[in-house]
Amino acid sequence: LVLIVASSILLAVDTPQVEEGSKMKEFLMNADLVFTSVFTLEMTLKIVAQGFVLHPGSYLRSAWNVVDAVIVLSALISVASNDDSLTIMRALRLLRTLRPLRMISRLRGLQLVVTALIRSLPAVLNVVLFGVFEVGVFGILGVQLFGGKFYSCNDTNVRLRGECIGTFICDQTSIECEIGTVTTRLWENAYLNFDNIGEAAKALFVVATLDDWMRVTYLCMDAVDVDVQPRENNNPIMALYVLGFVLLGSFFWINLLVGVIIDNYTQLVAELGEAGILTGEQQKWMHALQLKEIQGLQQDMRNAPENPLRRFIFMTIAQTKFELFITSCILLNVLIMATETGSQSEGYFEFVQGANKAFTSIFLLEALMKVTALSPVKYIMDGWNLFDFVIVVVSLPDLFLSYNGFQGATVFRIFRVGRLFKLIAGARGLRTLFNTLLSSLPAIFNVGGLLFLLMFVYGVMGMNMFGTNTNFETHANFRDFGMSLLTLFRVFTGDSWSGVLAAAQNCDGHGGCDKSPWPSIYFLSFTVIGSFVMLNLIIAVILDQFITAASSEGLLRTDNFFDVLSKKVILDRFLWALKKKLKALANGADIKEMQERAAKKKQELVDMDILLGEKFGEMYKSVNSKKKSERRKSKKAENGH
């Protein structure tokens, strides 16, 4: 595992900015050779120990070992041939970026998340295929309606393509030129267009993510005909095409994908329990946390101290009015802090300072009262009390240093906003959300770890694919690993990610883009896996834990009528049996006497069964004899006839 982490770090360091022939490049190549040798030795030893493929339990019978073997073999081939001029060799070297994925088989938490995703694949693939069907239908329709109609001339006074030649003087209505300069006329195509089914699918996918969808809408509304300059609002009804896909593709399809992922996660939890996505240690942590929630987050204040002074203070802080007073002070303190401005008057500044000192004194007095009433040990055993005490301590410098005009007290003043979190302990709704966050941390850590691993792999891959591309912006590029992660996070959040895709395709702003499909595959696959699947899996985890937390707080009931009825029947029978036993004990009947009574009752039942058996035998004999006599009579009657 340490070697995998070290080799992954070296992959991140090996940026396109590292010059060929430099000492850093030579070190990276030698380190890559060492790691490849070690991983090859590991694979060889496993094959010798486990066997290759023919019998159960052999090396290639494990999917994780297959992934390891592919990565190691591709690294061996790329090391054996350093000729990067060949396309196949560049592709093999690109497979080295998958090396961090080997961590999944070594970390149980990541492996559980991947297993959960694999089990959800059938349902997710059905939804994905439905989305492909929608894109196909709208894509074909878009090619028929707008194919070749998004071209335009940078001189808006030109109406036809044949007229878009020569030069013109740029004015305010012109496109991408400096006013007053002589500019060459260019017949340009829009980056998002419907010239073929591939371009249409890319444009519709961008629309489905709601990124720059209004630009596509305006292009559809302005389109006139092939080789004709678009005209503003030429056909407004065409906006319904984009709006229809936004409803079906973005609102319906993407949310359907969210629902399927949440439903499959719920079924997985119901089938496997918490073991479906949590390790054993994480399950123990969650059980301990849930036990603490059941016991209560606040200190048990039912046992008052015997000392008269401590008892009086105890009864004071246990009052609901006292808690309401402290809560009101917290809200008022935060409200006053929120009203401060940079241009406030000197008088208002003095008022705010005095109010803050007064509130700090009140909270300090509250802490001292609780410490006195509960004792220091019991006080700090409550997490909320400990948190409140830390806030009070960091507020003390503001109380004392501000009298001398010490400006550094402002830093400590910031921590007073933390008092607002104390409201969580008293509000059930806020406490439910807070408990949900705490309970979700182990599962979120597993899913977040897999998401970071995904971004790591895509970041290293992006450096190797687009690191030398100069079309990217200064704040969105793949020149080094740090900027690659920031750019991918921008794509993950959907913030103008289509512009990053356009830069990756070397679009020059005049309708010219590379025809290579790899940039589209790179960004579209990352968006689907990262934004649609992984992010929604995190939402599923949070919702599942919210149901548990809300149920424990009494804010949500998950039992139906029949569950409640069955529980009531079982409880009634238990109480009836308990009352009967207590009544028997109250009458002086000991266990032995009760056993004798039970044995006597049992014998009576046996005797009754015997008696009933005898009676039943006699009845059977009488009925049988009666039937025989009737048959004899009927035979005699027939013979006489």
XYZ file of C-alpha atoms in Angstrom:
641
model
C 0.000 0.000 0.000
C 2.868 2.388 0.799
C 4.477 1.651 -2.571
C 1.187 2.305 -4.366
C 0.835 5.671 -2.606
C 4.447 6.577 -3.396
C 4.086 5.631 -7.065
C 0.845 7.634 -7.273
C 2.613 10.688 -5.857
C 5.320 10.350 -8.504
C 2.628 10.174 -11.190
C 1.282 13.491 -9.902
C 4.780 15.030 -9.931
C 5.473 13.877 -13.499
C 3.903 16.920 -15.184
C 4.409 18.016 -18.807
C 6.464 20.949 -17.483
C 9.251 18.560 -16.444
C 11.870 18.958 -19.181
C 13.218 15.964 -21.035
C 16.763 15.097 -20.004
C 16.566 16.947 -16.699
C 17.544 15.328 -13.413
C 13.927 15.308 -12.268
C 12.842 13.480 -15.413
C 15.637 10.961 -15.018
C 14.707 10.394 -11.368
C 11.051 9.873 -12.279
C 11.941 7.357 -14.979
C 14.210 5.392 -12.647
C 11.587 5.437 -9.892
C 8.957 4.235 -12.357
C 11.267 1.367 -13.334
C 11.744 0.409 -9.671
C 8.033 0.477 -8.882
C 7.212 -1.506 -12.018
C 9.773 -4.137 -11.020
C 8.359 -4.419 -7.493
C 4.773 -4.709 -8.725
C 5.842 -7.295 -11.314
C 7.519 -9.330 -8.572
C 4.362 -9.083 -6.459
C 2.231 -10.333 -9.352
C 4.641 -13.199 -10.031
C 4.672 -14.331 -6.404
C 0.869 -14.276 -6.243
C 0.617 -16.344 -9.430
C 3.078 -18.894 -8.044
C 1.298 -19.084 -4.703
C -2.320 -19.025 -5.931
C -2.056 -20.493 -9.424
C -2.863 -18.690 -12.647
C -6.461 -19.225 -13.746
C -7.578 -22.858 -14.015
C -8.723 -23.664 -10.477
C -10.956 -21.776 -7.996
C -9.069 -19.207 -5.923
C -6.413 -18.709 -8.584
C -4.921 -15.324 -9.408
C -7.059 -14.314 -12.386
C -10.272 -15.535 -10.741
C -10.276 -12.278 -8.747
C -11.421 -9.131 -10.564
C -9.065 -6.982 -8.492
C -6.118 -9.142 -9.553
C -7.161 -8.749 -13.187
C -7.026 -4.972 -12.786
C -3.596 -5.236 -11.153
C -2.339 -7.496 -13.945
C -3.509 -5.139 -16.704
C -1.829 -2.146 -15.021
C 1.421 -4.035 -14.407
C 1.599 -5.472 -17.945
C 0.914 -2.069 -19.524
C 3.666 -0.556 -17.358
C 6.079 -3.321 -18.433
C 5.376 -2.707 -22.118
C 5.722 1.069 -21.759
C 9.027 0.678 -19.885
C 10.347 -1.741 -22.498
C 9.595 0.757 -25.297
C 10.122 4.483 -24.628
C 9.067 5.497 -28.150
C 6.241 7.990 -27.433
C 5.788 8.701 -31.129
C 3.641 5.577 -31.482
C -0.018 6.048 -30.586
C -0.256 2.610 -28.996
C 2.704 3.354 -26.735
C 1.179 6.647 -25.589
C -2.027 4.777 -24.790
C -0.127 2.175 -22.774
C 1.738 4.857 -20.862
C -1.609 6.481 -20.177
C -2.739 3.271 -18.478
C -0.161 3.975 -15.766
C -2.560 6.586 -14.447
C -4.824 3.734 -13.335
C -2.187 2.618 -10.829
C -3.887 4.422 -7.879
C -6.941 2.216 -8.441
C -4.948 -0.650 -6.950
C -5.591 0.973 -3.564
C -9.235 -0.100 -3.790
C -8.391 -3.781 -3.253
C -6.224 -2.859 -0.229
C -8.738 -0.584 1.525
C -11.869 -2.337 2.750
C -14.009 0.801 2.819
C -13.354 1.670 -0.837
C -13.883 -1.933 -1.841
C -17.311 -1.956 -0.176
C -18.359 1.199 -2.050
C -17.246 -0.259 -5.381
C -19.108 -3.489 -4.613
C -22.243 -1.490 -3.811
C -21.914 0.411 -7.095
C -21.426 -2.804 -9.054
C -24.561 -4.279 -7.509
C -26.449 -1.141 -8.537
C -25.195 -1.296 -12.127
C -28.208 -3.125 -13.681
C -30.732 -0.548 -12.508
C -28.375 2.367 -13.217
C -27.625 1.051 -16.707
C -31.352 0.874 -17.440
C -31.708 4.556 -16.570
C -28.562 5.411 -18.558
C -29.953 3.560 -21.579
C -33.180 5.507 -21.223
C -31.123 8.713 -21.228
C -29.262 7.535 -24.338
C -32.640 6.898 -25.956
C -33.774 10.436 -25.107
C -30.535 11.921 -26.451
C -30.875 9.822 -29.597
C -34.447 10.959 -30.283
C -33.772 14.628 -29.579
C -30.420 14.412 -31.370
C -31.936 13.100 -34.599
C -34.662 15.725 -34.373
C -32.044 18.427 -33.734
C -29.985 17.393 -36.766
C -33.108 17.616 -38.932
C -34.089 21.020 -37.575
C -30.754 22.798 -37.034
C -28.084 20.884 -38.965
C -25.680 23.426 -40.545
C -27.801 26.406 -39.430
C -25.654 27.657 -36.541
C -22.973 29.130 -38.831
C -22.709 32.919 -38.760
C -20.538 35.714 -40.122
C -18.697 38.030 -37.748
C -20.077 40.894 -39.852
C -23.738 40.978 -38.855
C -24.633 43.069 -41.916
C -23.972 40.057 -44.141
C -26.951 37.807 -44.862
C -25.518 34.944 -46.948
C -22.370 32.834 -46.740
C -21.259 33.921 -50.206
C -21.214 37.539 -49.029
C -18.997 36.791 -46.028
C -15.731 37.535 -47.807
C -13.211 40.355 -47.763
C -12.842 42.824 -44.904
C -15.065 45.249 -43.018
C -14.836 47.952 -40.383
C -15.846 46.531 -37.022
C -18.758 48.277 -35.273
C -20.823 47.666 -32.130
C -22.935 44.955 -33.769
C -19.948 42.931 -34.975
C -18.746 39.753 -33.287
C -15.316 39.228 -31.668
C -13.491 42.234 -33.026
C -12.268 45.632 -31.839
C -14.501 48.548 -32.777
C -13.075 50.721 -35.565
C -10.535 48.175 -36.824
C -10.444 46.574 -40.256
C -11.359 42.903 -39.755
C -11.498 39.947 -42.100
C -14.927 38.418 -42.530
C -15.154 34.851 -41.197
C -17.942 32.313 -41.619
C -17.911 30.663 -38.157
C -19.731 27.735 -36.650
C -21.013 27.639 -33.057
C -19.122 25.351 -30.713
C -22.349 23.603 -29.654
C -24.184 22.634 -32.819
C -26.325 19.934 -34.412
C -24.368 19.258 -37.584
C -24.272 15.496 -36.872
C -25.530 13.082 -34.256
C -22.244 13.214 -32.304
C -22.228 17.001 -32.020
C -25.948 16.911 -31.209
C -25.381 14.398 -28.383
C -22.607 16.573 -26.940
C -24.785 19.697 -27.078
C -27.731 17.895 -25.484
C -25.548 16.492 -22.699
C -24.347 20.026 -21.919
C -27.988 21.150 -21.857
C -28.882 18.249 -19.520
C -26.323 19.529 -17.011
C -27.946 23.002 -17.290
C -24.602 24.521 -18.274
C -24.963 27.292 -20.869
C -28.310 25.920 -22.016
C -29.655 29.411 -22.751
C -26.976 29.920 -25.423
C -28.212 26.804 -27.209
C -31.767 28.094 -26.865
C -30.857 31.426 -28.484
C -29.044 29.632 -31.312
C -32.134 27.530 -32.008
C -34.370 30.613 -31.971
C -32.072 32.602 -34.294
C -31.405 29.837 -36.848
C -32.716 30.607 -40.366
C -31.327 28.144 -42.903
C -28.134 26.559 -44.161
C -25.593 29.155 -45.421
C -27.845 31.965 -44.157
C -26.880 34.445 -41.434
C -28.907 33.808 -38.231
C -31.422 36.489 -37.361
C -32.381 37.411 -33.809
C -35.622 35.736 -32.682
C -36.247 34.395 -36.182
C -38.302 31.461 -34.900
C -39.064 31.754 -31.153
C -41.149 28.569 -31.179
C -37.917 26.578 -31.532
C -37.158 27.373 -27.897
C -39.645 24.635 -27.036
C -37.156 22.086 -28.399
C -34.541 22.985 -25.778
C -37.111 23.513 -23.032
C -38.595 20.089 -23.751
C -35.214 18.422 -23.397
C -34.510 20.390 -20.207
C -37.719 18.977 -18.723
C -37.215 15.407 -19.929
C -33.439 15.247 -19.887
C -32.401 17.382 -16.937
C -35.357 17.459 -14.559
C -36.769 13.984 -15.260
C -33.861 11.776 -16.381
C -31.196 13.040 -13.973
C -33.579 12.983 -11.011
C -34.695 9.505 -12.059
C -31.050 8.476 -11.896
C -30.851 10.021 -8.414
C -33.926 8.076 -7.318
C -32.605 4.776 -8.673
C -29.271 5.185 -6.887
C -30.996 6.068 -3.596
C -33.446 3.172 -3.943
C -30.676 0.672 -4.693
C -28.635 1.912 -1.759
C -31.675 1.544 0.515
C -32.224 -2.016 -0.717
C -28.558 -2.806 -0.191
C -28.697 -1.524 3.393
C -31.904 -3.494 4.025
C -30.302 -6.659 2.620
C -26.796 -6.457 4.039
C -27.276 -3.951 6.842
C -24.576 -1.434 7.555
C -21.979 -3.952 6.333
C -22.930 -3.050 2.772
C -20.823 0.105 2.769
C -19.101 0.269 6.192
C -16.200 -1.676 7.635
C -16.398 -3.413 11.009
C -14.641 -0.589 12.842
C -16.919 2.002 11.254
C -19.998 0.004 12.271
C -18.795 -0.076 15.887
C -18.241 3.682 15.766
C -21.771 4.250 14.450
C -23.303 1.942 17.056
C -21.491 3.797 19.817
C -22.682 7.112 18.411
C -26.276 5.914 18.153
C -26.116 4.613 21.729
C -24.934 8.027 22.845
C -27.830 9.629 20.975
C -30.269 7.332 22.758
C -28.787 8.209 26.110
C -29.001 11.915 25.229
C -26.527 14.552 24.247
C -26.940 16.568 27.401
C -25.756 15.741 30.882
C -28.226 13.785 32.991
C -29.448 16.368 35.506
C -31.852 14.303 37.604
C -29.601 13.779 40.641
C -29.147 17.057 42.494
C -26.085 17.501 44.757
C -26.514 17.483 48.532
C -24.595 20.725 49.229
C -27.159 23.541 49.720
C -25.328 26.088 47.552
C -24.627 23.623 44.755
C -28.191 22.343 45.008
C -29.591 25.872 44.632
C -27.390 26.541 41.598
C -28.296 23.139 40.211
C -32.024 23.812 40.481
C -31.485 27.227 38.835
C -29.641 25.957 35.752
C -32.095 23.039 35.445
C -34.984 25.434 34.918
C -36.386 25.793 31.395
C -36.462 29.567 31.857
C -32.703 29.581 32.413
C -32.103 27.726 29.137
C -34.447 30.091 27.314
C -32.560 33.060 28.746
C -29.183 31.693 27.594
C -30.613 30.864 24.153
C -31.999 34.386 23.834
C -28.604 35.819 24.778
C -26.900 33.684 22.126
C -29.316 34.795 19.411
C -29.116 38.439 20.460
C -25.305 38.303 20.608
C -25.059 36.840 17.099
C -27.633 39.327 15.807
C -25.660 42.292 17.162
C -22.448 40.915 15.677
C -24.225 40.564 12.313
C -25.209 44.253 12.302
C -21.609 45.484 12.381
C -20.456 47.281 9.230
C -17.243 48.842 8.022
C -18.749 52.335 7.995
C -20.499 52.243 11.366
C -20.377 55.253 13.652
C -18.157 55.521 16.706
C -21.176 55.483 18.996
C -22.539 52.275 17.522
C -19.081 50.708 17.721
C -18.958 51.463 21.451
C -22.456 49.969 21.848
C -21.410 46.767 20.114
C -18.269 46.535 22.231
C -20.262 46.969 25.441
C -22.858 44.403 24.367
C -20.189 41.848 23.502
C -18.527 42.332 26.895
C -21.877 41.916 28.636
C -22.694 38.708 26.737
C -19.216 37.300 27.373
C -19.702 37.963 31.089
C -23.091 36.212 31.045
C -21.701 33.127 29.278
C -18.733 33.037 31.642
C -21.101 33.154 34.605
C -23.170 30.337 33.067
C -20.075 28.163 32.685
C -19.003 28.801 36.278
C -22.489 27.967 37.562
C -22.544 24.671 35.673
C -19.059 23.740 36.834
C -20.068 24.455 40.431
C -23.351 22.560 40.240
C -22.209 19.517 38.262
C -18.561 19.319 39.368
C -15.760 19.782 36.811
C -15.616 16.080 35.912
C -19.311 15.748 35.107
C -19.262 19.100 33.335
C -16.564 18.184 30.831
C -18.079 14.738 30.241
C -20.798 16.449 28.220
C -19.506 17.319 24.757
C -21.738 20.372 24.458
C -20.564 21.740 27.783
C -16.944 21.230 26.729
C -17.578 22.983 23.426
C -19.289 25.879 25.200
C -16.395 26.157 27.677
C -13.864 26.402 24.824
C -15.892 29.214 23.233
C -16.003 31.056 26.549
C -12.240 30.670 27.058
C -11.365 32.030 23.604
C -13.737 34.959 24.255
C -11.909 36.035 27.421
C -9.054 37.849 25.593
C -11.644 40.102 23.970
C -13.135 40.840 27.391
C -9.840 41.909 29.006
C -7.619 43.079 26.129
C -10.209 45.310 24.479
C -10.116 47.620 27.535
C -6.533 48.501 26.590
C -7.344 48.964 22.905
C -5.565 45.778 21.857
C -6.451 45.198 18.190
C -5.567 41.487 18.256
C -8.698 40.795 20.290
C -10.663 40.863 17.027
C -9.203 37.475 16.147
C -10.615 35.945 19.323
C -13.922 37.690 18.746
C -14.500 35.600 15.643
C -14.787 32.422 17.709
C -17.852 33.753 19.471
C -19.906 32.888 16.406
C -19.433 29.281 17.545
C -21.981 29.924 20.297
C -24.639 29.592 17.631
C -23.867 25.870 17.445
C -24.986 25.494 21.053
C -28.547 25.930 19.811
C -28.276 22.475 18.260
C -28.430 20.840 21.677
C -31.850 22.335 22.430
C -33.592 22.142 19.040
C -34.708 18.686 17.932
C -34.730 19.575 14.250
C -31.198 20.974 14.321
C -30.047 18.093 16.515
C -31.436 15.628 13.978
C -29.481 17.236 11.162
C -26.342 17.349 13.278
C -26.717 13.689 14.238
C -27.286 12.876 10.587
C -24.003 14.542 9.697
C -22.109 12.667 12.412
C -23.705 9.311 11.571
C -22.985 9.768 7.862
C -19.291 10.532 8.332
C -17.977 6.938 8.010
C -19.935 6.204 4.837
C -19.212 9.657 3.426
C -15.533 9.057 4.154
C -15.646 5.851 2.097
C -17.550 7.398 -0.811
C -15.500 10.602 -0.623
C -12.299 8.559 -0.654
C -13.388 6.803 -3.824
C -14.397 10.152 -5.335
C -10.978 11.634 -4.537
C -9.319 8.563 -6.042
C -11.419 9.094 -9.159
C -10.391 12.756 -9.352
C -6.764 11.761 -8.772
C -6.809 9.322 -11.689
C -8.608 11.770 -13.975
C -6.259 14.562 -12.881
C -3.123 12.598 -13.789
C -4.773 11.452 -16.997
C -5.720 15.044 -17.835
C -2.112 16.179 -17.352
C -0.945 13.567 -19.832
C -3.692 14.371 -22.341
C -4.026 18.176 -22.130
C -0.933 19.346 -20.240
C 0.625 20.979 -23.313
C -2.625 22.559 -24.512
C -2.348 26.373 -24.528
C -6.048 27.065 -25.109
C -6.955 26.698 -21.458
C -7.488 29.650 -19.161
C -5.001 30.676 -16.514
C -7.283 29.435 -13.735
C -8.539 26.287 -15.500
C -5.897 24.067 -17.080
C -4.024 20.770 -16.728
C -0.432 22.049 -16.589
C 0.188 20.560 -13.139
C -1.586 18.260 -10.734
C -2.952 21.000 -8.461
C -4.570 22.918 -11.304
C -5.872 19.626 -12.717
C -7.745 18.916 -9.468
C -9.148 22.466 -9.349
C -10.286 22.216 -12.968
C -11.918 18.845 -12.364
C -13.664 20.212 -9.275
C -15.010 23.012 -11.450
C -16.300 20.396 -13.898
C -17.698 18.411 -10.947
C -19.737 21.417 -9.783
C -20.880 22.149 -13.363
C -19.525 25.717 -13.418
C -19.086 26.538 -17.149
C -17.514 23.156 -17.729
C -18.461 23.237 -21.421
C -15.866 26.005 -21.850
C -13.215 23.680 -20.410
C -14.331 20.992 -22.869
C -14.082 23.484 -25.744
C -10.526 24.388 -24.716
C -9.622 20.684 -24.539
C -10.842 20.265 -28.125
C -8.616 23.158 -29.284
C -11.551 25.248 -30.443
C -10.172 28.501 -31.910
C -13.332 30.605 -31.623
C -14.013 30.436 -35.364
C -15.808 27.116 -35.435
C -12.670 25.040 -35.764
C -12.266 22.214 -33.224
C -10.345 18.961 -33.193
C -12.368 15.998 -34.372
C -10.856 13.683 -31.757
C -13.561 12.115 -29.582
C -11.255 11.583 -26.566
C -11.775 14.993 -24.907
C -15.554 14.496 -25.038
C -15.255 10.958 -23.672
C -12.933 12.193 -20.911
C -15.171 14.993 -19.625
C -18.514 13.280 -20.241
C -17.431 10.109 -18.407
C -16.101 12.131 -15.476
C -19.356 14.087 -15.261
C -21.483 10.930 -15.313
C -19.380 9.002 -12.782
C -18.500 11.933 -10.531
C -21.487 14.286 -10.590
C -24.319 11.877 -11.379
C -23.288 8.664 -9.587
C -20.834 9.443 -6.768
C -22.491 12.672 -5.641
C -25.913 11.040 -5.603
C -24.517 8.107 -3.640
C -23.418 10.596 -0.977
C -26.955 12.019 -0.986
C -28.345 8.487 -0.567
C -26.096 7.901 2.450
C -27.172 11.176 4.064
C -30.887 10.497 3.466
C -30.611 7.008 4.952
C -28.922 8.345 8.066
C -31.429 11.205 8.275
C -34.286 8.694 8.464
C -32.515 6.889 11.305
C -31.744 10.113 13.181
C -35.242 11.530 12.669
C -36.817 8.283 13.885
C -34.686 8.283 17.046
C -35.711 11.890 17.740
C -39.393 11.084 17.223
C -39.708 13.366 14.200
C -40.402 10.541 11.741
C -42.310 7.296 12.069
C -41.403 4.463 9.714
C -43.770 1.764 11.128
C -47.017 1.080 9.291
C -50.360 0.191 10.890
C -49.864 -3.573 10.842
C -46.402 -3.326 12.434
C -47.825 -1.228 15.250
C -50.802 -3.594 15.657
C -48.600 -6.711 15.841
C -46.331 -5.045 18.390
C -49.370 -4.099 20.484
C -50.770 -7.655 20.419
C -47.407 -9.117 21.488
C -47.090 -6.541 24.255
C -50.645 -7.213 25.496
C -49.996 -10.966 25.689
C -46.760 -10.362 27.543
C -48.475 -8.069 30.058
C -51.303 -10.564 30.562
C -48.844 -13.380 31.299
C -46.801 -11.108 33.561
C -49.871 -10.034 35.547
C -50.980 -13.639 35.956
C -47.603 -14.680 37.256
C -47.379 -11.711 39.641
C -50.862 -12.467 40.933
C -49.916 -16.079 41.572
C -46.778 -15.035 43.429
C -48.768 -12.525 45.477
C -51.098 -15.322 46.630
C -48.131 -17.220 48.084
C -47.749 -19.797 45.324
C -44.151 -20.680 44.827
C -42.558 -22.043 41.688
C -42.834 -25.681 42.790
C -46.514 -25.329 43.521
C -47.065 -23.689 40.164
C -45.223 -26.563 38.473
C -47.404 -29.087 40.311
C -50.513 -27.225 39.220
C -49.281 -27.167 35.685
C -48.531 -30.911 35.801
C -51.994 -31.552 37.264
C -53.615 -29.488 34.545
C -51.564 -31.341 31.958
C -52.667 -34.718 33.368
C -56.290 -33.530 33.353
C -55.900 -32.589 29.711
C -54.413 -36.014 28.954
C -57.263 -37.783 30.783
C -59.729 -35.609 28.914
C -58.081 -36.536 25.634
C -58.302 -40.231 26.548
C -61.941 -39.851 27.525
C -62.707 -38.005 24.313
C -60.921 -40.741 22.388
C -63.013 -43.440 24.043
C -66.229 -41.516 23.442
C -65.233 -40.967 19.838
C -64.493 -44.729 19.452
C -67.875 -45.676 20.887
C -69.632 -43.200 18.616
C -67.719 -44.558 15.629
C -68.650 -48.144 16.493
C -72.345 -47.267 16.952
C -72.473 -45.355 13.695
C -70.653 -48.154 11.892
C -72.991 -50.843 13.261
C -75.995 -48.728 12.354
C -74.749 -48.415 8.796
C -74.204 -52.196 8.574
C -77.717 -52.902 9.787
C -79.173 -50.489 7.256
C -77.240 -52.214 4.466
C -78.577 -55.636 5.574
C -82.121 -54.367 5.554
C -81.695 -52.877 2.099
C -80.284 -56.174 0.743
C -83.191 -58.168 2.252
C -85.624 -55.730 0.659
C -83.971 -56.180 -2.722
C -84.034 -59.974 -2.446
C -87.673 -59.951 -1.477
C -88.500 -57.711 -4.410
